[in-house]
Structures are given as C-alpha cells and as structure tokens.
Amino acid sequence: MLTTVIFYLTAAVLVGAALGVITSRNPVHSALFLIVAFVSSAVLWLLLEAEFLAIVLVLVYVGAVMVLFLFVVMMLDINAATLREGFIRYAPLGAIVAGILVLELVSVIWYRNEGLPVGRELVPRAPDYSSTEELGRALYTDYLMPFELAAFLLLLAIVAAILLTMRQRPGLKAQDVSAQVRVRRGDRIRLVSMPAEAEPAAGAGEQGAGDPPGGRP
C-alpha cells in the first residue's frame, strides 16, 4: 500500500515537472524542472529495485549533464522574449506530437499488453540480489555487440564535435604540436657577436643629471 502511494505521488510529480520543462518561459526554470523530473525518475527506479540505474541517473544526469546545461544557458544569455514569440507559433505542432505520444502509451498499456508485465505484482528480490551484477552480466554477454557499437558511436560523435570546433577560421591562433616537438635550439635562440664598448672616462659618472656640462659652479 505504501509503495503504491509513493509511486502515484512520484509519478504525479514527474508528470508535472515534465510539463514545466516544456511550458516554462525561462530556460533556467526549464532546466530546474528537468532536474526534478530526473530525481522523480530515480525514485521510480528505486521502487523497481534498480538501484544502479537510479544512482546513475542522479549522479550523471543531475550531477553533471544538468549542471552543464545550466552553465550553457547562463553563458549564452538567451533572449527570453524571442522564446516567448516562438512558443505560440509551435504550440499546435507540439500539442499534436504530445497527443500522438499519449495515444501510443495508451495503446501499449491497454491494447497491447499481452505478454508484457503490465499490472503484474513485483516479486521481492533476495537480500543478496544485485541489480548491478545482473546488468553488467547482460551487457557483456548477450548485448556485448550493441554495447560496443553504442560506445563507438559516442566516441565518433565526440571526435566529430571536436573537429567541427577546430575548423580553420580567419584570425584563429592554432597550435602545431608537431612543429613544437621538432623545434631546435637555433630556432629559438640566436647568438649575436657584438664588439666591446669603451669604458667611460674617469669622473664622468659622478656628474649629476641636472648639472651643466662644465660641472657645478
């Protein structure tokens, strides 16, 4: 009974936070609503006894990704007035997409639930059961190839993003690492031979800077 109450309360908070993300006029408020949505999703994962996924959701998305989002939003100094103008323009299209998603969810839950564990009561796991161990075993045995493929695609996306930001632009100072490695002493230091200068006459250095050329009167 308590688990059911917690589930419905958390689900209501999650739905409200998701609506706040897409309806908020301020980008910072949208990011904060998204943090609330992530935390609520982590609570739902805990109710499903998936502790690893809940911790990863909080540490990775809330602790790293959302902080990065907030930094980007604050550094870009987005004009809120422009966002308000586009909200009314794209509101009908967003409502249509949201309606399609709701219909798909309803069809999965009510009409295509044959064979799916919908409405089935969860069986408590043994105290020594580890969801992290089961997830790791599944990733590195049955789903090893898709897991490695996803890692390769993420690495490719990182490299492509770096290449796009490192493109040649006028006035950009780029660093040539290979040229720095091949540098020699003669390229940085040049020794110049200069003739020695004659020593000044005796007593010339004792004359004051404000005295006349002939000395003090």
CSV table of C-alpha atoms in Angstrom, one decimal:
chain,number,residue,atom,x,y,z
A,1,MET,CA,0.0,0.0,0.0
A,2,LEU,CA,2.8,2.4,0.9
A,3,THR,CA,4.7,1.6,-2.3
A,4,THR,CA,1.6,2.3,-4.4
A,5,VAL,CA,1.1,5.7,-2.7
A,6,ILE,CA,4.7,6.6,-3.2
A,7,PHE,CA,4.5,5.5,-6.9
A,8,TYR,CA,1.5,7.7,-7.6
A,9,LEU,CA,2.9,10.7,-5.8
A,10,THR,CA,6.2,10.4,-7.6
A,11,ALA,CA,4.5,9.8,-10.9
A,12,ALA,CA,2.4,12.9,-10.4
A,13,VAL,CA,5.5,15.0,-9.6
A,14,LEU,CA,7.3,13.6,-12.7
A,15,VAL,CA,4.4,14.5,-15.0
A,16,GLY,CA,4.2,18.0,-13.5
A,17,ALA,CA,7.9,18.5,-13.9
A,18,ALA,CA,7.8,17.3,-17.5
A,19,LEU,CA,5.0,19.8,-18.2
A,20,GLY,CA,7.0,22.5,-16.5
A,21,VAL,CA,10.0,21.8,-18.8
A,22,ILE,CA,8.1,22.4,-22.0
A,23,THR,CA,5.8,25.2,-20.8
A,24,SER,CA,8.3,27.3,-18.8
A,25,ARG,CA,9.3,30.6,-20.5
A,26,ASN,CA,12.6,30.8,-18.7
A,27,PRO,CA,15.3,28.4,-19.8
A,28,VAL,CA,16.8,28.2,-16.3
A,29,HIS,CA,13.4,27.2,-14.9
A,30,SER,CA,13.1,24.6,-17.6
A,31,ALA,CA,16.5,23.1,-16.5
A,32,LEU,CA,15.4,23.1,-12.9
A,33,PHE,CA,12.2,21.3,-13.8
A,34,LEU,CA,14.2,18.8,-15.7
A,35,ILE,CA,16.3,18.1,-12.5
A,36,VAL,CA,13.1,17.4,-10.6
A,37,ALA,CA,12.0,15.1,-13.4
A,38,PHE,CA,15.3,13.2,-13.2
A,39,VAL,CA,15.1,12.8,-9.4
A,40,SER,CA,11.5,11.6,-9.6
A,41,SER,CA,12.5,9.0,-12.2
A,42,ALA,CA,15.3,7.9,-9.9
A,43,VAL,CA,12.7,7.3,-7.2
A,44,LEU,CA,10.7,5.2,-9.6
A,45,TRP,CA,13.8,3.1,-10.4
A,46,LEU,CA,14.3,2.6,-6.7
A,47,LEU,CA,10.7,1.3,-6.4
A,48,LEU,CA,11.6,-1.2,-9.2
A,49,GLU,CA,14.7,-2.3,-7.2
A,50,ALA,CA,17.0,-1.0,-9.9
A,51,GLU,CA,19.4,0.8,-7.6
A,52,PHE,CA,22.2,1.1,-10.1
A,53,LEU,CA,20.1,2.9,-12.7
A,54,ALA,CA,18.7,5.3,-10.0
A,55,ILE,CA,22.2,6.2,-8.8
A,56,VAL,CA,23.5,6.7,-12.4
A,57,LEU,CA,20.5,8.9,-13.2
A,58,VAL,CA,21.2,11.2,-10.3
A,59,LEU,CA,25.0,11.2,-10.5
A,60,VAL,CA,25.4,11.5,-14.3
A,61,TYR,CA,22.3,13.5,-15.4
A,62,VAL,CA,21.6,15.6,-12.4
A,63,GLY,CA,25.1,16.0,-11.2
A,64,ALA,CA,26.9,16.5,-14.5
A,65,VAL,CA,24.7,17.0,-17.5
A,66,MET,CA,22.2,19.4,-15.9
A,67,VAL,CA,24.9,21.5,-14.4
A,68,LEU,CA,26.5,21.7,-17.8
A,69,PHE,CA,23.1,22.7,-19.2
A,70,LEU,CA,22.7,25.5,-16.6
A,71,PHE,CA,26.2,26.8,-17.4
A,72,VAL,CA,25.5,26.8,-21.1
A,73,VAL,CA,22.1,28.6,-20.7
A,74,MET,CA,23.6,31.2,-18.4
A,75,MET,CA,26.6,31.8,-20.6
A,76,LEU,CA,24.6,32.1,-23.8
A,77,ASP,CA,22.4,34.8,-22.3
A,78,ILE,CA,19.3,33.7,-24.3
A,79,ASN,CA,16.7,36.3,-25.0
A,80,ALA,CA,13.5,35.2,-23.3
A,81,ALA,CA,11.4,37.5,-25.4
A,82,THR,CA,12.3,35.6,-28.6
A,83,LEU,CA,11.4,32.3,-26.9
A,84,ARG,CA,8.0,33.6,-26.0
A,85,GLU,CA,7.3,34.5,-29.6
A,86,GLY,CA,8.2,31.1,-30.9
A,87,PHE,CA,6.2,29.3,-28.2
A,88,ILE,CA,2.9,30.4,-29.6
A,89,ARG,CA,4.0,29.6,-33.1
A,90,TYR,CA,5.0,26.0,-32.4
A,91,ALA,CA,2.3,25.2,-29.7
A,92,PRO,CA,-0.1,23.5,-32.1
A,93,LEU,CA,2.6,21.2,-33.5
A,94,GLY,CA,3.8,20.4,-30.0
A,95,ALA,CA,0.3,19.5,-29.0
A,96,ILE,CA,-0.1,17.2,-32.0
A,97,VAL,CA,3.2,15.4,-31.1
A,98,ALA,CA,2.2,15.1,-27.5
A,99,GLY,CA,-1.2,13.7,-28.4
A,100,ILE,CA,0.5,11.0,-30.6
A,101,LEU,CA,2.8,10.0,-27.8
A,102,VAL,CA,-0.1,9.8,-25.4
A,103,LEU,CA,-2.1,7.6,-27.8
A,104,GLU,CA,1.0,5.3,-28.3
A,105,LEU,CA,1.3,4.9,-24.5
A,106,VAL,CA,-2.4,4.1,-24.1
A,107,SER,CA,-2.2,1.6,-26.9
A,108,VAL,CA,0.7,-0.2,-25.3
A,109,ILE,CA,-0.8,-0.2,-21.8
A,110,TRP,CA,-4.4,-1.1,-22.6
A,111,TYR,CA,-4.5,-2.9,-26.0
A,112,ARG,CA,-1.1,-4.5,-26.5
A,113,ASN,CA,-0.2,-5.8,-23.1
A,114,GLU,CA,-0.3,-9.4,-24.0
A,115,GLY,CA,2.9,-10.9,-22.7
A,116,LEU,CA,4.0,-7.7,-21.1
A,117,PRO,CA,4.4,-7.4,-17.3
A,118,VAL,CA,1.8,-4.7,-17.1
A,119,GLY,CA,-0.3,-4.8,-13.9
A,120,ARG,CA,1.8,-7.7,-12.6
A,121,GLU,CA,2.9,-7.5,-8.9
A,122,LEU,CA,6.6,-7.3,-8.4
A,123,VAL,CA,8.2,-10.2,-6.5
A,124,PRO,CA,10.7,-9.0,-3.8
A,125,ARG,CA,14.2,-10.0,-4.6
A,126,ALA,CA,16.5,-11.9,-2.2
A,127,PRO,CA,18.7,-9.8,0.1
A,128,ASP,CA,21.9,-10.9,-1.8
A,129,TYR,CA,20.5,-10.0,-5.2
A,130,SER,CA,22.5,-7.3,-7.1
A,131,SER,CA,20.9,-5.5,-10.0
A,132,THR,CA,24.3,-4.0,-10.9
A,133,GLU,CA,25.8,-7.5,-11.3
A,134,GLU,CA,22.8,-8.7,-13.4
A,135,LEU,CA,23.0,-5.6,-15.6
A,136,GLY,CA,26.7,-6.0,-16.1
A,137,ARG,CA,26.3,-9.7,-17.0
A,138,ALA,CA,23.6,-8.8,-19.6
A,139,LEU,CA,25.7,-6.0,-21.1
A,140,TYR,CA,28.9,-8.0,-21.5
A,141,THR,CA,27.3,-11.3,-22.6
A,142,ASP,CA,24.0,-11.0,-24.5
A,143,TYR,CA,24.3,-7.4,-25.6
A,144,LEU,CA,28.1,-7.0,-26.0
A,145,MET,CA,28.0,-6.1,-29.7
A,146,PRO,CA,25.3,-3.4,-29.3
A,147,PHE,CA,27.0,-2.0,-26.2
A,148,GLU,CA,30.4,-1.7,-28.0
A,149,LEU,CA,28.6,-0.2,-31.1
A,150,ALA,CA,27.0,2.5,-28.9
A,151,ALA,CA,30.3,3.3,-27.3
A,152,PHE,CA,31.9,3.6,-30.8
A,153,LEU,CA,29.2,5.9,-32.0
A,154,LEU,CA,29.6,8.1,-28.9
A,155,LEU,CA,33.3,8.3,-29.5
A,156,LEU,CA,32.7,9.2,-33.1
A,157,ALA,CA,30.3,11.9,-32.1
A,158,ILE,CA,32.9,13.4,-29.7
A,159,VAL,CA,35.6,13.4,-32.3
A,160,ALA,CA,33.3,15.0,-34.9
A,161,ALA,CA,32.3,17.7,-32.4
A,162,ILE,CA,36.0,18.5,-31.7
A,163,LEU,CA,36.7,18.6,-35.5
A,164,LEU,CA,33.8,21.0,-36.1
A,165,THR,CA,35.0,23.4,-33.4
A,166,MET,CA,38.7,23.2,-34.6
A,167,ARG,CA,37.9,24.2,-38.2
A,168,GLN,CA,40.2,26.9,-39.7
A,169,ARG,CA,38.8,30.4,-39.2
A,170,PRO,CA,40.4,33.7,-40.1
A,171,GLY,CA,42.3,35.2,-37.1
A,172,LEU,CA,42.3,31.9,-35.2
A,173,LYS,CA,45.6,31.0,-33.5
A,174,ALA,CA,46.1,27.3,-33.8
A,175,GLN,CA,48.7,25.2,-32.0
A,176,ASP,CA,51.0,23.0,-34.1
A,177,VAL,CA,52.2,20.3,-31.7
A,178,SER,CA,54.4,18.5,-34.3
A,179,ALA,CA,56.3,21.8,-35.0
A,180,GLN,CA,56.8,22.3,-31.3
A,181,VAL,CA,58.2,18.8,-30.9
A,182,ARG,CA,60.7,19.3,-33.8
A,183,VAL,CA,62.0,22.6,-32.6
A,184,ARG,CA,65.7,23.1,-32.2
A,185,ARG,CA,67.9,25.4,-30.2
A,186,GLY,CA,68.8,27.5,-33.2
A,187,ASP,CA,65.2,28.2,-34.0
A,188,ARG,CA,64.5,29.8,-30.6
A,189,ILE,CA,67.9,31.4,-29.6
A,190,ARG,CA,70.2,33.4,-31.8
A,191,LEU,CA,73.7,34.3,-30.6
A,192,VAL,CA,75.0,37.7,-31.8
A,193,SER,CA,78.6,38.7,-31.6
A,194,MET,CA,79.0,42.4,-30.7
A,195,PRO,CA,82.2,44.5,-30.2
A,196,ALA,CA,83.0,45.5,-26.7
A,197,GLU,CA,82.3,49.1,-25.8
A,198,ALA,CA,84.9,51.5,-24.4
A,199,GLU,CA,84.8,52.3,-20.7
A,200,PRO,CA,83.6,55.8,-19.8
A,201,ALA,CA,86.1,58.4,-18.8
A,202,ALA,CA,87.0,58.7,-15.1
A,203,GLY,CA,84.7,61.1,-13.2
A,204,ALA,CA,82.1,61.1,-16.0
A,205,GLY,CA,79.7,59.0,-13.9
A,206,GLU,CA,80.0,61.4,-10.9
A,207,GLN,CA,78.4,64.3,-12.8
A,208,GLY,CA,74.8,64.9,-11.7
A,209,ALA,CA,72.0,64.6,-14.2
A,210,GLY,CA,70.8,68.2,-13.7
A,211,ASP,CA,74.3,69.8,-13.6
A,212,PRO,CA,75.6,71.9,-16.5
A,213,PRO,CA,78.2,70.3,-18.8
A,214,GLY,CA,81.0,72.1,-17.2
A,215,GLY,CA,80.2,70.9,-13.7
A,216,ARG,CA,78.7,72.7,-10.7
A,217,PRO,CA,79.5,76.4,-10.4
